[in-house]
mmCIF file of C-alpha atoms in Angstrom:
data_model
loop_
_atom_site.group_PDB
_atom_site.id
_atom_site.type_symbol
_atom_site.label_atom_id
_atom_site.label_comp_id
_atom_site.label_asym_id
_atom_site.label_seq_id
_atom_site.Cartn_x
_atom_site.Cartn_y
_atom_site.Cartn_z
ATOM 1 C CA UNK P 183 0.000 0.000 0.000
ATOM 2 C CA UNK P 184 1.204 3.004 -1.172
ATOM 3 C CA UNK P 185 1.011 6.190 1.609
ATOM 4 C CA UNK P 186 0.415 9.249 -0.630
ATOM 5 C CA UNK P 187 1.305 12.792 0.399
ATOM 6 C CA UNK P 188 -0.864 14.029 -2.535
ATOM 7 C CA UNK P 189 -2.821 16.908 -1.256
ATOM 8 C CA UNK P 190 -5.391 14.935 -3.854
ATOM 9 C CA UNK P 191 -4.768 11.965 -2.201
ATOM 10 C CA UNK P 192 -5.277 13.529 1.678
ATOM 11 C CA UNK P 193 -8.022 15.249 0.200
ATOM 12 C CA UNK P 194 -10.152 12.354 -0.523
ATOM 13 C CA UNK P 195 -9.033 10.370 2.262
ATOM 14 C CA UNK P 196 -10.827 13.308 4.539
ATOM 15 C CA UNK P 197 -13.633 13.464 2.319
ATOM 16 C CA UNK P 198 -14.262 9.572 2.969
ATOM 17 C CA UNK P 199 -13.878 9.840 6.719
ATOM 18 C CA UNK P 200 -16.268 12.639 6.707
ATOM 19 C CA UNK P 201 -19.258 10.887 4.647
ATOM 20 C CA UNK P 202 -18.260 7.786 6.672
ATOM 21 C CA UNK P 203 -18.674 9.869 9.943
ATOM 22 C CA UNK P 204 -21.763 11.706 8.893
ATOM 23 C CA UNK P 205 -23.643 8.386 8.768
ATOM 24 C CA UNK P 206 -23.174 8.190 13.047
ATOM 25 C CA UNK P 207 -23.347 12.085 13.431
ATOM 26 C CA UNK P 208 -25.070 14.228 10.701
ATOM 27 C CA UNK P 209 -25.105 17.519 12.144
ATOM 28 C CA UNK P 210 -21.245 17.866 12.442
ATOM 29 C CA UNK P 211 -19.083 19.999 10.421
ATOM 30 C CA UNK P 212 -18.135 19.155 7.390
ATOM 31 C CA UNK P 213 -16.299 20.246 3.783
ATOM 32 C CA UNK P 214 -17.969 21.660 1.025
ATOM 33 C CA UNK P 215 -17.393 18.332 -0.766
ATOM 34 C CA UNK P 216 -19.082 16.303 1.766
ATOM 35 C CA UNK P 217 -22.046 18.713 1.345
ATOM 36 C CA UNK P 218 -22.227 18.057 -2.141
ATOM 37 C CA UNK P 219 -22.234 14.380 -1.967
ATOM 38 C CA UNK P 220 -24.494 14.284 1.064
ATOM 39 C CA UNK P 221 -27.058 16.703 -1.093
ATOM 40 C CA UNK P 222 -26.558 13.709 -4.056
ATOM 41 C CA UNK P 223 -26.907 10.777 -1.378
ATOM 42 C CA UNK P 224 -30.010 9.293 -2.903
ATOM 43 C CA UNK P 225 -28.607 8.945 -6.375
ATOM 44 C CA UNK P 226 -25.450 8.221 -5.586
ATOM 45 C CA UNK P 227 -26.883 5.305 -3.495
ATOM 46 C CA UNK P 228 -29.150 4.138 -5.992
ATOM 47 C CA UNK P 229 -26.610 3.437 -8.344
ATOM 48 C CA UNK P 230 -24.433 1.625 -5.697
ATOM 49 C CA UNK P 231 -27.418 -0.495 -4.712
ATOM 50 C CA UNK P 232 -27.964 -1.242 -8.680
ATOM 51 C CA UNK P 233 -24.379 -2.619 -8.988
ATOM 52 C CA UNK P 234 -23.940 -4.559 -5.736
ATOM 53 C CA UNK P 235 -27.744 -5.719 -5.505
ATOM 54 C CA UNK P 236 -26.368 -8.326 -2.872
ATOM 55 C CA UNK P 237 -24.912 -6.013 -0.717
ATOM 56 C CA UNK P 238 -27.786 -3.932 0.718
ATOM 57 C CA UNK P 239 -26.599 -0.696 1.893
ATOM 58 C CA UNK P 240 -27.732 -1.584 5.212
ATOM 59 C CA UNK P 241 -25.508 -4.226 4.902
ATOM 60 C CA UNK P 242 -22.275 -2.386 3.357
ATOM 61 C CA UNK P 243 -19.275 -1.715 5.810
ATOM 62 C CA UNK P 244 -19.786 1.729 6.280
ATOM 63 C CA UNK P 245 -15.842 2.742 5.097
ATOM 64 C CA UNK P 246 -16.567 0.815 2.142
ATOM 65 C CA UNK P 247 -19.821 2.837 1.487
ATOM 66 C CA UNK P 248 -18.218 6.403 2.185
ATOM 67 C CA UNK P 249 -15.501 5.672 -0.340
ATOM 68 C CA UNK P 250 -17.802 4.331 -2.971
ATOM 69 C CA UNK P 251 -20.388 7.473 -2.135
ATOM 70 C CA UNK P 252 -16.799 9.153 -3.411
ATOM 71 C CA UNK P 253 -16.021 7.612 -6.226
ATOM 72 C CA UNK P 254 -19.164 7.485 -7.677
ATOM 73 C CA UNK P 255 -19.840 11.552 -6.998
ATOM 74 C CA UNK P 256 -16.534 12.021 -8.744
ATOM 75 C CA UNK P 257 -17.540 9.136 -11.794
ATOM 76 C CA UNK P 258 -21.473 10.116 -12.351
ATOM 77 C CA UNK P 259 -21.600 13.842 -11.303
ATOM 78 C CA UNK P 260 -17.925 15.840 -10.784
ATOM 79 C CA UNK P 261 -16.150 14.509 -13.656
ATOM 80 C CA UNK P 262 -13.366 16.169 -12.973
ATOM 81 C CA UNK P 263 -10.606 13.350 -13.020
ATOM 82 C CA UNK P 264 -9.855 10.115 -15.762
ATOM 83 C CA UNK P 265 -11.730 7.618 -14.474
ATOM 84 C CA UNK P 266 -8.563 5.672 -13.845
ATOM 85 C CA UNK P 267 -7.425 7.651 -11.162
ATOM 86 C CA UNK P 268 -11.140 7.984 -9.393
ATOM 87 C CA UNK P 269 -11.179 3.906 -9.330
ATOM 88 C CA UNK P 270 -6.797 3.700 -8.238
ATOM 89 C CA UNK P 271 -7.821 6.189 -5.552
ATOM 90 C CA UNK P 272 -10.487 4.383 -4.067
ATOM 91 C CA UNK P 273 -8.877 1.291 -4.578
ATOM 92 C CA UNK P 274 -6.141 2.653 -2.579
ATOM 93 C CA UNK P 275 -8.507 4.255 0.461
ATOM 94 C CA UNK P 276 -9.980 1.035 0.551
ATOM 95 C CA UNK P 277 -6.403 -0.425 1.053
ATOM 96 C CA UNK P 278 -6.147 2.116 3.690
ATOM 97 C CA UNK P 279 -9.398 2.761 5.409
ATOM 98 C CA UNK P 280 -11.462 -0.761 4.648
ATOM 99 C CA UNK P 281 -10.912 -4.791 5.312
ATOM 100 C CA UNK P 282 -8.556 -7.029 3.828
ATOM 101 C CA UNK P 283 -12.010 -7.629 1.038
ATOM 102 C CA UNK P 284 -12.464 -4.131 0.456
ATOM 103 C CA UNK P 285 -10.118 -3.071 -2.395
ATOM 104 C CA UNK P 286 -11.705 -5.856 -4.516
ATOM 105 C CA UNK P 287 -14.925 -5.185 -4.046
ATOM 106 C CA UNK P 288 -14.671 -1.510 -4.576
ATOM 107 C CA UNK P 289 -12.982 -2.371 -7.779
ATOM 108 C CA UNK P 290 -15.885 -4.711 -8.815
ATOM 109 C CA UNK P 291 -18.921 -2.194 -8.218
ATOM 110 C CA UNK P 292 -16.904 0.808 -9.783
ATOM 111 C CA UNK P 293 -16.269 -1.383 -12.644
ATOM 112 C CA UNK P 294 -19.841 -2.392 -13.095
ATOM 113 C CA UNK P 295 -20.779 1.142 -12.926
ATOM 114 C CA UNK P 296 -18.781 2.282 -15.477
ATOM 115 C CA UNK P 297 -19.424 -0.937 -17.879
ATOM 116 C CA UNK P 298 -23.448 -0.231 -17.821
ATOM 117 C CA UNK P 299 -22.650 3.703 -18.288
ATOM 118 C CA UNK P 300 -21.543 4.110 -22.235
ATOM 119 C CA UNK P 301 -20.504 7.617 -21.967
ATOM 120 C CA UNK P 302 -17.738 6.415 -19.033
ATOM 121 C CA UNK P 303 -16.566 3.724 -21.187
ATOM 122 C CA UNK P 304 -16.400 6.597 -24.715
ATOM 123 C CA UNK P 305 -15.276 9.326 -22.145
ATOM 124 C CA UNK P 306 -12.313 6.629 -21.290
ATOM 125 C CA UNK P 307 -11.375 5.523 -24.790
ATOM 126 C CA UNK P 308 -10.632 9.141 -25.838
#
């Protein structure tokens, strides 16, 4: 596991500790990021439900959730970075943050969301 000292990198890793927190304590502080998401929670979770239909979100370990809830803000609705880098940097949260299963299945439900969106997969191939 790689420990990045990418402001990027620190960035998200705060982001994801605050969406993960927020779940136990809404009404705490919180970045303008975090706001965002939270504000896009719904969707975001829809789609996450869609690709891991077995895992309800009730069910999800809640790091795992937060960094997906991440990933798929920056995928679906930011698209601000290559979608390489969104799925390496949560792989690599969930090597930092989640369970020894956690970078695979991150992979897995990132990669079904992007295979079932056509515009990822053209936005990628460019």
């Amino acid at each position: 596991m790689k420990a990045s000292n990418d402001p990027r990198h620190q960035k998200r890793r705060t982001v994801a500790r605050q969406l993960f927190a927020l779940t136990f304590a809404p009404n705490q502080e919180v970045e303008e990021q975090v706001k965002e998401i939270w504000s896009k929670k719904e969707e975001i979770d829809k789609l996450i439900t869609d690709h891991a239909p077995e895992w309800p979100l009730d069910k999800l370990n809640r790091t795992d959730l937060a960094i997906l809830q991440l990933a798929v803000y920056e995928l679906k609705i930011e698209k601000k970075e290559p979608i390489k880098v969104v799925i390496d940097e949560a792989v690599e949260l969930a090597k930092e943050m989640g369970s020894e299963n956690s970078p695979g299945f991150i992979n897995g439900v990132l990669g079904s969301i992007i295979k079932d969106d056509p515009r990822l997969e053209e936005k990628e191939a460019l």
